[in-house]
C-alpha positions as YAML, in Angstrom:
chain: A
units: angstrom
residues:
- id: 1
  name: THR
  ca: [42.77, 53.94, 33.49]
- id: 2
  name: GLY
  ca: [45.06, 52.16, 31.08]
- id: 3
  name: GLY
  ca: [47.06, 53.49, 28.18]
- id: 4
  name: PRO
  ca: [46.90, 53.65, 24.39]
- id: 5
  name: VAL
  ca: [47.23, 49.88, 23.86]
- id: 6
  name: ALA
  ca: [46.62, 48.58, 27.39]
- id: 7
  name: THR
  ca: [44.05, 45.86, 28.01]
- id: 8
  name: ALA
  ca: [44.41, 45.79, 31.79]
- id: 9
  name: GLY
  ca: [44.24, 49.10, 33.57]
- id: 10
  name: PRO
  ca: [45.97, 50.59, 36.58]
- id: 11
  name: VAL
  ca: [44.60, 53.18, 38.95]
- id: 12
  name: ALA
  ca: [47.16, 55.98, 38.67]
- id: 13
  name: ALA
  ca: [49.51, 56.10, 41.66]
- id: 14
  name: ALA
  ca: [47.76, 59.22, 42.96]
- id: 15
  name: GLY
  ca: [44.30, 57.89, 42.00]
- id: 16
  name: PRO
  ca: [43.03, 56.43, 45.29]
- id: 17
  name: ALA
  ca: [44.68, 59.17, 47.38]
- id: 18
  name: ALA
  ca: [43.42, 61.94, 45.10]
- id: 19
  name: ALA
  ca: [39.93, 60.44, 45.08]
- id: 20
  name: GLY
  ca: [40.07, 60.25, 48.88]
- id: 21
  name: ARG
  ca: [40.98, 63.92, 49.17]
- id: 22
  name: SER
  ca: [38.29, 64.94, 46.71]
- id: 23
  name: LEU
  ca: [35.70, 62.84, 48.48]
- id: 24
  name: ALA
  ca: [36.67, 63.75, 52.05]
- id: 25
  name: ALA
  ca: [33.96, 63.57, 54.68]
- id: 26
  name: GLY
  ca: [31.36, 66.21, 53.99]
- id: 27
  name: GLY
  ca: [32.05, 66.08, 50.24]
- id: 28
  name: PRO
  ca: [29.37, 66.80, 47.68]
- id: 29
  name: PRO
  ca: [26.63, 64.19, 48.02]
- id: 30
  name: PRO
  ca: [25.62, 62.21, 46.02]
- id: 31
  name: THR
  ca: [28.60, 61.22, 43.88]
- id: 32
  name: ILE
  ca: [29.10, 58.87, 40.92]
- id: 33
  name: LEU
  ca: [32.56, 57.72, 39.80]
- id: 34
  name: ALA
  ca: [33.04, 56.64, 36.18]
- id: 35
  name: LEU
  ca: [36.02, 54.49, 35.14]
- id: 36
  name: HIS
  ca: [36.92, 52.64, 31.98]
- id: 37
  name: HIS
  ca: [38.05, 49.43, 33.72]
- id: 38
  name: PRO
  ca: [35.69, 47.91, 36.29]
- id: 39
  name: PRO
  ca: [37.07, 47.79, 39.84]
- id: 40
  name: GLU
  ca: [35.34, 44.47, 40.52]
- id: 41
  name: PRO
  ca: [34.78, 42.71, 37.19]
- id: 42
  name: PRO
  ca: [32.84, 39.48, 36.76]
- id: 43
  name: SER
  ca: [35.92, 38.14, 34.92]
- id: 44
  name: SER
  ca: [39.22, 36.90, 36.29]
- id: 45
  name: HIS
  ca: [41.08, 37.24, 32.97]
- id: 46
  name: PRO
  ca: [44.12, 39.57, 33.38]
- id: 47
  name: TRP
  ca: [42.97, 41.85, 30.52]
- id: 48
  name: PHE
  ca: [39.88, 42.83, 32.47]
- id: 49
  name: GLN
  ca: [41.51, 43.65, 35.82]
- id: 50
  name: LEU
  ca: [42.10, 47.05, 37.39]
- id: 51
  name: ALA
  ca: [45.36, 47.21, 39.34]
- id: 52
  name: GLY
  ca: [44.78, 49.10, 42.59]
- id: 53
  name: ALA
  ca: [41.06, 48.33, 42.56]
- id: 54
  name: ALA
  ca: [40.91, 46.92, 46.11]
- id: 55
  name: GLU
  ca: [42.43, 50.09, 47.58]
- id: 56
  name: LEU
  ca: [40.13, 52.26, 45.49]
- id: 57
  name: LEU
  ca: [36.99, 50.32, 46.50]
- id: 58
  name: ASP
  ca: [37.97, 50.30, 50.18]
- id: 59
  name: GLY
  ca: [38.24, 54.08, 50.03]
- id: 60
  name: LEU
  ca: [34.95, 54.49, 48.18]
- id: 61
  name: VAL
  ca: [32.99, 52.19, 50.50]
- id: 62
  name: SER
  ca: [34.04, 54.36, 53.45]
- id: 63
  name: ARG
  ca: [32.43, 57.39, 51.78]
- id: 64
  name: PRO
  ca: [28.62, 57.15, 51.90]
- id: 65
  name: GLN
  ca: [28.14, 60.02, 49.43]
- id: 66
  name: VAL
  ca: [29.61, 57.83, 46.67]
- id: 67
  name: ARG
  ca: [26.62, 55.88, 45.39]
- id: 68
  name: LEU
  ca: [27.75, 54.35, 42.11]
- id: 69
  name: VAL
  ca: [30.83, 53.24, 40.19]
- id: 70
  name: LEU
  ca: [30.20, 53.01, 36.45]
- id: 71
  name: SER
  ca: [32.53, 51.19, 34.09]
- id: 72
  name: GLY
  ca: [32.86, 49.60, 30.68]
- id: 73
  name: HIS
  ca: [35.71, 47.64, 29.03]
- id: 74
  name: LEU
  ca: [34.07, 44.20, 29.40]
- id: 75
  name: HIS
  ca: [31.64, 44.48, 26.47]
- id: 76
  name: GLN
  ca: [29.08, 42.80, 28.78]
- id: 77
  name: PRO
  ca: [26.69, 44.59, 31.12]
- id: 78
  name: PHE
  ca: [26.79, 43.62, 34.80]
- id: 79
  name: GLU
  ca: [25.50, 44.76, 38.17]
- id: 80
  name: GLY
  ca: [27.05, 44.29, 41.59]
- id: 81
  name: ARG
  ca: [27.34, 45.81, 45.05]
- id: 82
  name: ARG
  ca: [30.08, 46.46, 47.54]
- id: 83
  name: GLY
  ca: [28.39, 47.61, 50.76]
- id: 84
  name: HIS
  ca: [26.21, 50.61, 49.89]
- id: 85
  name: LEU
  ca: [28.09, 51.11, 46.62]
- id: 86
  name: GLY
  ca: [26.46, 50.09, 43.33]
- id: 87
  name: LEU
  ca: [28.79, 48.70, 40.65]
- id: 88
  name: LEU
  ca: [27.40, 48.93, 37.11]
- id: 89
  name: GLY
  ca: [28.99, 47.82, 33.87]
- id: 90
  name: ALA
  ca: [27.90, 49.16, 30.52]
- id: 91
  name: PRO
  ca: [27.38, 47.04, 27.41]
- id: 92
  name: SER
  ca: [29.39, 47.58, 24.26]
- id: 93
  name: THR
  ca: [27.89, 49.47, 21.35]
- id: 94
  name: LEU
  ca: [29.79, 47.32, 18.82]
- id: 95
  name: TYR
  ca: [30.05, 43.67, 19.93]
- id: 96
  name: GLY
  ca: [29.38, 41.65, 23.05]
- id: 97
  name: ILE
  ca: [31.73, 39.40, 24.99]
- id: 98
  name: ARG
  ca: [30.72, 36.47, 27.20]
- id: 99
  name: HIS
  ca: [32.90, 36.13, 30.32]
- id: 100
  name: ARG
  ca: [33.31, 32.83, 32.17]
- id: 101
  name: GLY
  ca: [35.93, 32.92, 34.93]
- id: 102
  name: SER
  ca: [39.25, 33.54, 33.23]
- id: 103
  name: GLY
  ca: [37.81, 32.73, 29.80]
- id: 104
  name: TRP
  ca: [36.01, 35.02, 27.40]
- id: 105
  name: GLU
  ca: [34.76, 35.00, 23.83]
- id: 106
  name: PRO
  ca: [32.94, 37.35, 21.48]
- id: 107
  name: ASP
  ca: [29.26, 36.45, 21.59]
- id: 108
  name: ASP
  ca: [26.51, 37.79, 19.33]
- id: 109
  name: THR
  ca: [23.90, 36.95, 22.00]
- id: 110
  name: VAL
  ca: [25.32, 39.43, 24.54]
- id: 111
  name: ALA
  ca: [23.27, 42.60, 24.25]
- id: 112
  name: CYS
  ca: [24.85, 45.68, 22.71]
- id: 113
  name: GLY
  ca: [23.52, 49.12, 23.54]
- id: 114
  name: ALA
  ca: [23.72, 51.49, 26.48]
- id: 115
  name: ARG
  ca: [22.97, 51.71, 30.19]
- id: 116
  name: VAL
  ca: [20.65, 54.59, 31.05]
- id: 117
  name: LEU
  ca: [20.77, 55.99, 34.58]
- id: 118
  name: HIS
  ca: [17.83, 57.55, 36.38]
- id: 119
  name: LEU
  ca: [19.11, 59.76, 39.21]
- id: 120
  name: ASP
  ca: [16.94, 61.14, 42.01]
- id: 121
  name: PRO
  ca: [17.86, 64.33, 43.90]
- id: 122
  name: ASP
  ca: [18.11, 62.37, 47.17]
- id: 123
  name: GLY
  ca: [20.82, 60.08, 45.74]
- id: 124
  name: ASP
  ca: [18.62, 57.10, 44.90]
- id: 125
  name: TRP
  ca: [19.13, 55.71, 41.43]
- id: 126
  name: SER
  ca: [17.97, 53.06, 39.01]
- id: 127
  name: SER
  ca: [19.23, 51.96, 35.63]
- id: 128
  name: GLU
  ca: [18.02, 50.21, 32.53]
- id: 129
  name: LEU
  ca: [19.71, 48.65, 29.54]
- id: 130
  name: VAL
  ca: [18.71, 49.95, 26.13]
- id: 131
  name: GLY
  ca: [19.55, 47.45, 23.42]
- id: 132
  name: ILE
  ca: [20.58, 47.61, 19.80]
- id: 133
  name: SER
  ca: [19.39, 44.70, 17.69]
- id: 134
  name: PRO
  ca: [22.41, 43.11, 16.00]
- id: 135
  name: GLU
  ca: [22.30, 42.45, 12.27]
- id: 136
  name: VAL
  ca: [22.24, 38.79, 11.35]
- id: 137
  name: GLY
  ca: [25.81, 37.58, 10.81]
- id: 138
  name: ALA
  ca: [27.44, 40.80, 11.96]
- id: 139
  name: VAL
  ca: [28.52, 42.11, 15.33]
- id: 140
  name: GLY
  ca: [26.99, 45.48, 16.13]
- id: 141
  name: GLY
  ca: [23.80, 47.16, 15.07]
- id: 142
  name: PRO
  ca: [22.54, 48.96, 12.02]
- id: 143
  name: GLY
  ca: [25.24, 51.21, 10.64]
- id: 144
  name: SER
  ca: [28.01, 49.18, 12.29]
- id: 145
  name: PRO
  ca: [31.11, 48.40, 10.25]
- id: 146
  name: GLY
  ca: [29.76, 44.86, 9.78]
- id: 147
  name: ARG
  ca: [32.56, 43.15, 11.71]
- id: 148
  name: THR
  ca: [31.86, 39.51, 12.36]
- id: 149
  name: VAL
  ca: [32.75, 37.54, 15.48]
- id: 150
  name: ALA
  ca: [35.69, 36.06, 13.54]
- id: 151
  name: ASP
  ca: [37.06, 39.61, 13.08]
- id: 152
  name: VAL
  ca: [37.25, 40.19, 16.82]
- id: 153
  name: GLN
  ca: [38.54, 36.78, 17.99]
- id: 154
  name: GLY
  ca: [41.94, 38.35, 18.78]
- id: 155
  name: GLY
  ca: [40.41, 40.16, 21.74]
- id: 156
  name: PRO
  ca: [39.80, 43.71, 22.79]
- id: 157
  name: GLY
  ca: [41.79, 46.20, 20.79]
- id: 158
  name: SER
  ca: [42.65, 43.74, 18.02]
...
């Protein structure tokens, strides 16, 4: 999704159709789809939207072998559901962002780290967040470039 400097991301024109063909009935269960931009973000800001997401999700919900959609881009972990489909967002490894409706701001209190998936052979899954303790006064963890919240006020990609 997206491009070299894009903040919002589109599903490629062939994306939903190609995914539908690849995940046709009887496809390989269980399946996880990973995207950069979340298809159903907990933010309404235009930078964090995925154009074509509704069509993509409608297609995925109709395919029971698809169990999870993983995404990033928000710099804030989240969990959601659409029917049987789990929607998981990963945290940033550099700096966190707090989302509130159409507003957002860098926030040192939002956990940085990773989301670890535990996958069972029958398609069940669980996940956990593994955190990185931020250095005092800097965004990111040990070994980070030491960027402060003021350095990232311009938004993602700035």
